[in-house]
Coordinates of C-alpha atoms in Angstrom, one line a residue:
X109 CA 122.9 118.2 159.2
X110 CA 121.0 116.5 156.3
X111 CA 122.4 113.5 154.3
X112 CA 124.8 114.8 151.2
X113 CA 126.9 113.1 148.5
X114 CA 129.4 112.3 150.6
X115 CA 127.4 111.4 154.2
X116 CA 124.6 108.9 155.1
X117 CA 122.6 108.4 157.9
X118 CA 121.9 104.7 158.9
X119 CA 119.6 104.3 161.8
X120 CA 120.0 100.4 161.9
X121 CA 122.3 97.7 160.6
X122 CA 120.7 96.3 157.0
X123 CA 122.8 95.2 154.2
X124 CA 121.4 98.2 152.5
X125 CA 125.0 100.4 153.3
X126 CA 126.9 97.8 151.0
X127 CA 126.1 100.3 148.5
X128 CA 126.5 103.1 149.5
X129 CA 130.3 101.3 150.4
X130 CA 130.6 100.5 146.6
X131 CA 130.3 104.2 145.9
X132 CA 132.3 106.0 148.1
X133 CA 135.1 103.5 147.1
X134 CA 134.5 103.8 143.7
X135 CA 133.9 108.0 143.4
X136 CA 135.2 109.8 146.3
X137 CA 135.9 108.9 150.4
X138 CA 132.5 109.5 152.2
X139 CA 130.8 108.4 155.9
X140 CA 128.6 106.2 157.2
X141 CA 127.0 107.2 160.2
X142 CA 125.1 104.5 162.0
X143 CA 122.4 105.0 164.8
X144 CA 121.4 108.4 163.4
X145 CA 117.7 108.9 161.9
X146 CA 116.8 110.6 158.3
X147 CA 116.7 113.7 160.3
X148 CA 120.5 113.8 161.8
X149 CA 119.1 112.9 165.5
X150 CA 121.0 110.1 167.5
X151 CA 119.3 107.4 168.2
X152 CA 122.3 104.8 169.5
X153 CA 123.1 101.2 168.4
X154 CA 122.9 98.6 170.8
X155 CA 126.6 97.4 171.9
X156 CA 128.3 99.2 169.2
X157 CA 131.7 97.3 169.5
X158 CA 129.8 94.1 168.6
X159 CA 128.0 96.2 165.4
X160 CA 131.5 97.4 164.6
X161 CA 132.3 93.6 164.3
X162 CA 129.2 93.3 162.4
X163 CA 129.8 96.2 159.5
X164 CA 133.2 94.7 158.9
X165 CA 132.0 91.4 158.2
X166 CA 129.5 92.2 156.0
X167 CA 132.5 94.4 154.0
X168 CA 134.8 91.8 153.8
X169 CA 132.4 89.5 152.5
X170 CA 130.0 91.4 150.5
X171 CA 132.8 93.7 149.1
X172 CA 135.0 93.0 146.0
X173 CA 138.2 94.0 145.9
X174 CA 138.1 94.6 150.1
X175 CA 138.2 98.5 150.2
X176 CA 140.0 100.4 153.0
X177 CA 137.6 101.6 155.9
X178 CA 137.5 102.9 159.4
X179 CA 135.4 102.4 162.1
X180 CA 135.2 104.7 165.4
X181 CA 132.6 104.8 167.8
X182 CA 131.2 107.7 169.6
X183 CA 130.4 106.4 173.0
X184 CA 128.5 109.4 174.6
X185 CA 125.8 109.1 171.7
X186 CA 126.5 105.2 171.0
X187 CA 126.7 105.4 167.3
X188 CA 129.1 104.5 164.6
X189 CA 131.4 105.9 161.9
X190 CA 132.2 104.0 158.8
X191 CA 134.5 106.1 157.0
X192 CA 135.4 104.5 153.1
X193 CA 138.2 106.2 151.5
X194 CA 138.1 105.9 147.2
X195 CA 140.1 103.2 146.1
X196 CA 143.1 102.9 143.4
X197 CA 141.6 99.0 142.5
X198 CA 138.6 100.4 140.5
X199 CA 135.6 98.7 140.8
X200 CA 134.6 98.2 143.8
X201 CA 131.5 95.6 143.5
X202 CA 128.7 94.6 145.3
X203 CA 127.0 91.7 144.2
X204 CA 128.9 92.1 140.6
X205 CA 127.5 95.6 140.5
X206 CA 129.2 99.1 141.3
X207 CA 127.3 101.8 142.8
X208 CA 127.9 105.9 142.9
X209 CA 125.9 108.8 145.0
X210 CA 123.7 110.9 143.0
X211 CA 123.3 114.0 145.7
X212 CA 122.3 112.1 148.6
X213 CA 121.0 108.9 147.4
X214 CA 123.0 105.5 145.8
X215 CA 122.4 104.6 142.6
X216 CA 123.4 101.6 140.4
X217 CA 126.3 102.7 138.0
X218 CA 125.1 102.4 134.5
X219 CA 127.9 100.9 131.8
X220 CA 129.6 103.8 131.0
X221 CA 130.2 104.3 134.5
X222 CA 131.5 100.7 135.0
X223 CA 133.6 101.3 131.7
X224 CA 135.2 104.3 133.1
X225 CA 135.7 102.3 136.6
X226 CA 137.5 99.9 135.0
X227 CA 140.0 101.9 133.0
X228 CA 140.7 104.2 135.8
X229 CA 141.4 100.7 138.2
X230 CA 143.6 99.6 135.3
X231 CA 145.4 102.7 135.4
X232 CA 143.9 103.4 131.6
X233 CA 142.5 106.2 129.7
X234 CA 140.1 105.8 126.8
X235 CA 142.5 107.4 123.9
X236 CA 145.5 104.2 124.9
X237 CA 143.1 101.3 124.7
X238 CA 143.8 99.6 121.3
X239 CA 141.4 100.8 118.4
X240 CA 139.0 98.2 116.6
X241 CA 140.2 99.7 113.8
X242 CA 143.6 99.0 112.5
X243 CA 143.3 100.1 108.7
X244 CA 144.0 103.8 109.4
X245 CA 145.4 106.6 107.3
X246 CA 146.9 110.1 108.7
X247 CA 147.0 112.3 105.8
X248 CA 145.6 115.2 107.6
X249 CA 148.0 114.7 110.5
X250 CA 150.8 114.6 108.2
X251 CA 149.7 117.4 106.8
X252 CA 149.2 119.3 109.9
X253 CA 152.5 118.1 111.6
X254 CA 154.2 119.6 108.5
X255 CA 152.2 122.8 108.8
X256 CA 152.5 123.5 112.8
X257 CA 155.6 121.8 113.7
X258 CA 157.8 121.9 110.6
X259 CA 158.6 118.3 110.5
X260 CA 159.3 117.4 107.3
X261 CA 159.3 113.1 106.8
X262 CA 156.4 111.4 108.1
X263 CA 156.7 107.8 109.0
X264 CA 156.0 105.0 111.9
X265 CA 158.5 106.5 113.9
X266 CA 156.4 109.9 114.3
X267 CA 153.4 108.0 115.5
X268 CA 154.9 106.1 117.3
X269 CA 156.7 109.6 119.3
X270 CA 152.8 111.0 119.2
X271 CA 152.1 107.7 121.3
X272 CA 149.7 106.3 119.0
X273 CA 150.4 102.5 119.2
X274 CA 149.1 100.6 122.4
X275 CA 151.2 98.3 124.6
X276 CA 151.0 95.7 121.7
X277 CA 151.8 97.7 119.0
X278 CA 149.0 98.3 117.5
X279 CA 147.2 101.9 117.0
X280 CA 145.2 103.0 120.3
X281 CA 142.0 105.1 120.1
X282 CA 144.3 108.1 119.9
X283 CA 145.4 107.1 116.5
X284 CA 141.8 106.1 115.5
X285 CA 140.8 109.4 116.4
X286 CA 143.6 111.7 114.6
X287 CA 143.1 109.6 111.4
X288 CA 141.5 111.1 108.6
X289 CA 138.4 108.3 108.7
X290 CA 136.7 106.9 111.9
X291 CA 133.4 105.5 113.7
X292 CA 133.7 108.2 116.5
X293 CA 131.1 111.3 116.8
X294 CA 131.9 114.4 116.5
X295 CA 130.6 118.5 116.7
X296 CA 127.4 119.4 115.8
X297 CA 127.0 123.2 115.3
X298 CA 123.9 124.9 115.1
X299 CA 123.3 128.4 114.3
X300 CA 120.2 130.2 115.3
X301 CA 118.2 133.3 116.5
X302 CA 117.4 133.5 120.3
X303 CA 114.6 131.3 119.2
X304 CA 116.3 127.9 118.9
X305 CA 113.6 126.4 116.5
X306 CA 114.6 128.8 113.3
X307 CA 118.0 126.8 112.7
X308 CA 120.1 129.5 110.0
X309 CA 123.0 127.4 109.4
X310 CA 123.7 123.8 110.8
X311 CA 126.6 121.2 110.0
X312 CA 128.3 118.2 111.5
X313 CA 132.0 117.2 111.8
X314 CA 132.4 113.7 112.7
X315 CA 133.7 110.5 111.4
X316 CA 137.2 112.7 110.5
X317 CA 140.2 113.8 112.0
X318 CA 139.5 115.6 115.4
X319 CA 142.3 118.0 114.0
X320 CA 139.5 118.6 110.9
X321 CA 136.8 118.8 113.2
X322 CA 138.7 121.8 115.5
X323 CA 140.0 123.4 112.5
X324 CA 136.3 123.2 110.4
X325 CA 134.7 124.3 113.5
X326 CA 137.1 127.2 113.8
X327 CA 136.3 128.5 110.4
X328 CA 132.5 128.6 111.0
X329 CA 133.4 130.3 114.3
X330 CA 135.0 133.2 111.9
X331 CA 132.4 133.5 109.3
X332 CA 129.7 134.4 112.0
X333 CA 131.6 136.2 115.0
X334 CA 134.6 138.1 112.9
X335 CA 134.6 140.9 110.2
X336 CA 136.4 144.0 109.6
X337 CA 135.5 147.6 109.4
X338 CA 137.0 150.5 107.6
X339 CA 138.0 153.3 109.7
X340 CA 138.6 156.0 107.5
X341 CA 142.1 154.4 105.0
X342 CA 142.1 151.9 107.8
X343 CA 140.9 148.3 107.8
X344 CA 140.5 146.9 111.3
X345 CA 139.1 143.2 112.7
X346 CA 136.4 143.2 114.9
X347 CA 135.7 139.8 117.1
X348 CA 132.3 139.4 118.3
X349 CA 133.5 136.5 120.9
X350 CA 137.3 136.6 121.6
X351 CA 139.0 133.8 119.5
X352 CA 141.1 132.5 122.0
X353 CA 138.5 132.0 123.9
X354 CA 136.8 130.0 121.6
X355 CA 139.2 127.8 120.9
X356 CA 140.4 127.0 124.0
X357 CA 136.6 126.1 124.5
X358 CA 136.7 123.8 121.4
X359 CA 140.1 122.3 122.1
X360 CA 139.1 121.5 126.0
X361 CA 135.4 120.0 124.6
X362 CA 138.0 117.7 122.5
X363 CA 140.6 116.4 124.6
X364 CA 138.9 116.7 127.9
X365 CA 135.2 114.8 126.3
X366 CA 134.0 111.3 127.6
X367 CA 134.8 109.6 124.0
X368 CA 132.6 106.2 125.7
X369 CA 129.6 108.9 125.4
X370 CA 128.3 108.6 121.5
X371 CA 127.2 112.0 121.4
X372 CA 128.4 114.5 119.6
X373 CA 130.1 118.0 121.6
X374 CA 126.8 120.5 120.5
X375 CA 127.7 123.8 119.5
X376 CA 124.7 126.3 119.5
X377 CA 125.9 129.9 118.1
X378 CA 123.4 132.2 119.0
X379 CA 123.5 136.3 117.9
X380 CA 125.0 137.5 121.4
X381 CA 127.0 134.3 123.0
X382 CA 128.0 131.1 121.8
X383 CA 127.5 127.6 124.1
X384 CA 129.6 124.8 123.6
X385 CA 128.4 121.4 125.9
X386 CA 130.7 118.4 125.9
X387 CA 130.1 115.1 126.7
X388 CA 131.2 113.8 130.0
X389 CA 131.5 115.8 133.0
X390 CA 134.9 116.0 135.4
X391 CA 137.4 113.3 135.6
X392 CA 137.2 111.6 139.4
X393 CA 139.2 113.8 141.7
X394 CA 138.8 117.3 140.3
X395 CA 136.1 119.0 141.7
X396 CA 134.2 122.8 140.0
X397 CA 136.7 125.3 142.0
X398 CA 140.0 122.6 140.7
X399 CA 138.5 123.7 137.3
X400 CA 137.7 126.6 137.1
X401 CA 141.0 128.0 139.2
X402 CA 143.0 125.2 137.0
X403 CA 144.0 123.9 140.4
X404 CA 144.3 120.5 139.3
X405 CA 144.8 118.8 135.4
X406 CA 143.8 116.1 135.2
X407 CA 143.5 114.6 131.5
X408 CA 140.9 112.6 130.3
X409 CA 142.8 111.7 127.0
X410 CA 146.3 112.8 127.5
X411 CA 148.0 111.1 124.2
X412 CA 145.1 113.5 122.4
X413 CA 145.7 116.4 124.8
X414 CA 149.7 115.7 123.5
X415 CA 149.1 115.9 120.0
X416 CA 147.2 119.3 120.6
X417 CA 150.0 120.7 122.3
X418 CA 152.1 119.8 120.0
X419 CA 150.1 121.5 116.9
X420 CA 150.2 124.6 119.3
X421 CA 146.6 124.4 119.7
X422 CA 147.0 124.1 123.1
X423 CA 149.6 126.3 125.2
X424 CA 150.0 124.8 128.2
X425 CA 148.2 121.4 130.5
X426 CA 145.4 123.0 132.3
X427 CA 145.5 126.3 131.4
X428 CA 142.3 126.4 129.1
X429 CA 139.8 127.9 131.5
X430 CA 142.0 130.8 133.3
X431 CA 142.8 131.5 129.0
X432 CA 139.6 131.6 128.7
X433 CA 138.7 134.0 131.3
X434 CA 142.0 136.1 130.8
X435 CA 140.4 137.0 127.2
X436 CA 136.9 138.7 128.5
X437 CA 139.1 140.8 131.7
X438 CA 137.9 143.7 130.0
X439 CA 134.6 142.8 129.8
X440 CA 131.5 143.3 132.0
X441 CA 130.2 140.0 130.0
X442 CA 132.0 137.1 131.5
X443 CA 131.9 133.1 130.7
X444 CA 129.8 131.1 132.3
X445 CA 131.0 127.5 133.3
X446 CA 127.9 125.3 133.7
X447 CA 129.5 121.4 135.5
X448 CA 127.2 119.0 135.3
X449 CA 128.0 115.2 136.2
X450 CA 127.4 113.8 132.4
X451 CA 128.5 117.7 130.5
X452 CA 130.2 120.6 130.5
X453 CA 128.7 123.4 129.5
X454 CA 130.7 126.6 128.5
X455 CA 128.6 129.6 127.5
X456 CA 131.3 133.0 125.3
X457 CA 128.7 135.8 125.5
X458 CA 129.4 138.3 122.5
X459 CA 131.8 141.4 124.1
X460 CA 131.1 143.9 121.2
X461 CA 127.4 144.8 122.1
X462 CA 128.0 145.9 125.2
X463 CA 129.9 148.8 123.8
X464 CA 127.4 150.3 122.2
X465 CA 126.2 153.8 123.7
X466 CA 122.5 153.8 125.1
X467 CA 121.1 155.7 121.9
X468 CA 123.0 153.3 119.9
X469 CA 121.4 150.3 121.9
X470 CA 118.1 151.9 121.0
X471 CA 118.5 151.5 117.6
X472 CA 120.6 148.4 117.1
X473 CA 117.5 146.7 118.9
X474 CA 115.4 147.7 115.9
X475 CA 117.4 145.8 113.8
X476 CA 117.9 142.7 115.8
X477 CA 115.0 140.5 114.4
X478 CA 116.6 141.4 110.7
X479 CA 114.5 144.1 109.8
X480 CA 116.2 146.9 107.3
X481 CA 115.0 150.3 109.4
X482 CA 115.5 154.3 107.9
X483 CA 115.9 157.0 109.0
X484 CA 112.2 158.0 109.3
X485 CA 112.1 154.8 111.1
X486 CA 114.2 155.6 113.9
X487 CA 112.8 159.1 114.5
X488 CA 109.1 157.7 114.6
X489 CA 110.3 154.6 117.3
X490 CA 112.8 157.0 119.3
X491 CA 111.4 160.7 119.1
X492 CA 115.1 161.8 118.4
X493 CA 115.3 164.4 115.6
X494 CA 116.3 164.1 112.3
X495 CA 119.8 165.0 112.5
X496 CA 120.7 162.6 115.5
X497 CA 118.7 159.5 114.2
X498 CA 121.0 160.1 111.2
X499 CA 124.0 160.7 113.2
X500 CA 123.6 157.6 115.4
X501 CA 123.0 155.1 112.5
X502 CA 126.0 156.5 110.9
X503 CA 127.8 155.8 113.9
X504 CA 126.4 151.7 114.0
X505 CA 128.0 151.9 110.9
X506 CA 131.3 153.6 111.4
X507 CA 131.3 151.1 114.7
X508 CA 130.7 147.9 112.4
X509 CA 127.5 146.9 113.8
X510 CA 125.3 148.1 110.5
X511 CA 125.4 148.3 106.8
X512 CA 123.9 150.6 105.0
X513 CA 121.6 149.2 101.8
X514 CA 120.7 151.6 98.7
X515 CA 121.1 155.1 98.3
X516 CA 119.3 158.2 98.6
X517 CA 116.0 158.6 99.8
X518 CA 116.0 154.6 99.4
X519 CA 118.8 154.7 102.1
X520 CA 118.1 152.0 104.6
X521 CA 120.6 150.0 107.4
X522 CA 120.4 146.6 108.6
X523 CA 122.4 144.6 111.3
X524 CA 125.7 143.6 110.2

């Protein structure tokens, strides 16, 4: 069995498993195993119960706070195993410095780490610590709060029911962040060909309201992915990528970011799918399958993730991901969830191409690099006669994936 995240191999005694102690108290319960080589093969300790005596020792004084730990020897193969549960008195130091796994080797934790480590020891979350900023105005909120919820007199009192003022009474980073000015980042979008060089369109929504920055991201979202087609007297909406999954995307990327991070949450819209990455990957204690089953909700920011639910923009804690997927059941196209330990990334391919009949396929790929194509056009790249060249970019049009441009012999269609 090789070394992982949560196992080492210790062939000797050295103060080197200190920190790998640190880490496993500080991100997740994990083993020492000592008198085993690199390789998993036992080797033995001399008189383990007098190493056992050892290890604890060198925790107790090497270790602060003391973290819990076993010890049990195996006395057919003569080794040892240290087992370190994760602690609840966040961080757990080792020569004033705390120490996670990356895979199967322990690494110093940088100060975002140790940031998050001590809020999560002090039973904080980012969006409760008091804001640097106490000059803060919530027009947009007000607005919004009148809008969504219907309430009609804004005051204190409301803010103070959102949760927005720290143990001290003064505003928290929640407020900072719903106010219509702040120093936090925001969402860069991008939108591009398949080539990500050629940028079309690009904007930035930060320093605002994160309520302005979902709702401004929304209405890019509906410029490029929705339109409507006329079906004979009928006008009908088409959506490229399903709304709700979108913003149950944005939303999540919002409430569920690392807000210590100062990067923005990068939106790249491409033609056929859309990928959202947010900064900060899962809070301790949810692991990929908790996620992506919604297993276990754990919020990041959960005085944010109230004021969400509240405007509606949320339905339910934890929910976001099996919305998400609910929305492309019909679909052979599905989401893809990409965890990493520093982002999320969430990829909405487009579920309206994938409709398109083969001969349609055929043609729509002539127009995918922007290129205005006739009729003469199709028959020469397809061989299909005149009458079914015609027939099938009639139907791209009928099916809202074309418009046609000019008339007469000067007829030409491009890609909606």
């Amino acid at each position: 069995m090789r070394e992982t995240r949560t196992l080492e191999y210790k062939e000797k005694i050295s103060n080197s498993f200190l920190k790998t102690v640190s880490a496993y108290a500080n991100y997740g319960t994990g083993r020492i195993i000592f008198g085993v080589d690199d390789q998993g093969s036992a080797v033995g300790i001399d008189d383990p119960v007098k190493a056992c005596l050892d290890i604890e020792n060198k925790i107790n004084d090497s270790i602060s706070p003391k973290p819990d730990f076993t010890l049990q020897i195996d006395e057919d193969k003569q080794v040892i195993t240290l087992t370190v549960s994760e602690g609840i008195h966040k961080p757990y130091l080792y020569k004033a410095k705390a120490y996670k796994r990356n895979d199967s080797s322990t690494v110093e934790a940088d100060r975002l780490d140790l940031t998050s480590l001590i809020l999560e020891g002090e039973n904080l979350t980012f969006d409760e610590l008091p804001s640097h900023t106490q000059e803060l105005k919530f027009s947009s909120l007000e607005k919004k709060l009148k809008e969504n919820v219907g309430i009609e007199n804004f005051s204190t009192d409301i803010l103070r029911t959102l949760g927005l003022f720290s143990k001290d009474r003064k505003f928290n980073n929640a407020a900072s962040l719903l106010a219509d000015k702040n120093d936090f980042p925001g969402i860069d979008i991008a939108r591009t060909e398949e080539n990500i060089s050629y940028i079309l369109d690009r904007r930035t929504f930060s320093g605002i309201s994160v309520l302005d920055q979902y709702d401004l991201t929304i209405e890019m979202y509906r410029q490029y992915y929705q339109y409507e087609v006329i079906d004979g007297i009928k006008r009908r909406s088409i959506e490229k990528i399903p709304e709700t999954a979108f913003r149950e995307a944005c939303a999540n990327a919002l409430i569920h970011r690392n807000w210590n991070i100062p990067a923005n949450i990068r939106i790249i819209m491409f033609p056929d799918r859309i990928e959202m990455i947010s900064p900060g990957g899962l809070p301790n204690g949810v692991t990929k399958e908790d996620y992506l089953q919604s297993k276990v909700s754990i919020l990041r920011n959960p005085i944010l993730g109230g004021v969400f639910f509240r405007m509606h923009y949320i339905e339910h804690f934890g929910t976001g991901v099996l919305r998400i997927l609910e929305s492309y059941k019909n679909s052979s196209r599905k989401p893809v969830f990409d965890i990493n330990e520093n982002s999320i990334r969430v990829v909405l391919p487009d579920i309206v191409n994938e409709k398109l009949s083969a001969d349609q396929q055929i043609v729509y790929e002539m127009m995918k690099d922007g290129s205005e194509i006739a009729t003469k056009d199709v028959i020469e790249h397809t061989g299909f006669s005149r009458s079914k060249s015609t027939a099938v970019l009639k139907s791209l049009v009928s099916d809202g994936f074309a418009d046609i441009v000019g008339r007469g012999r000067g007829t030409k269609y491009r890609k909606k």
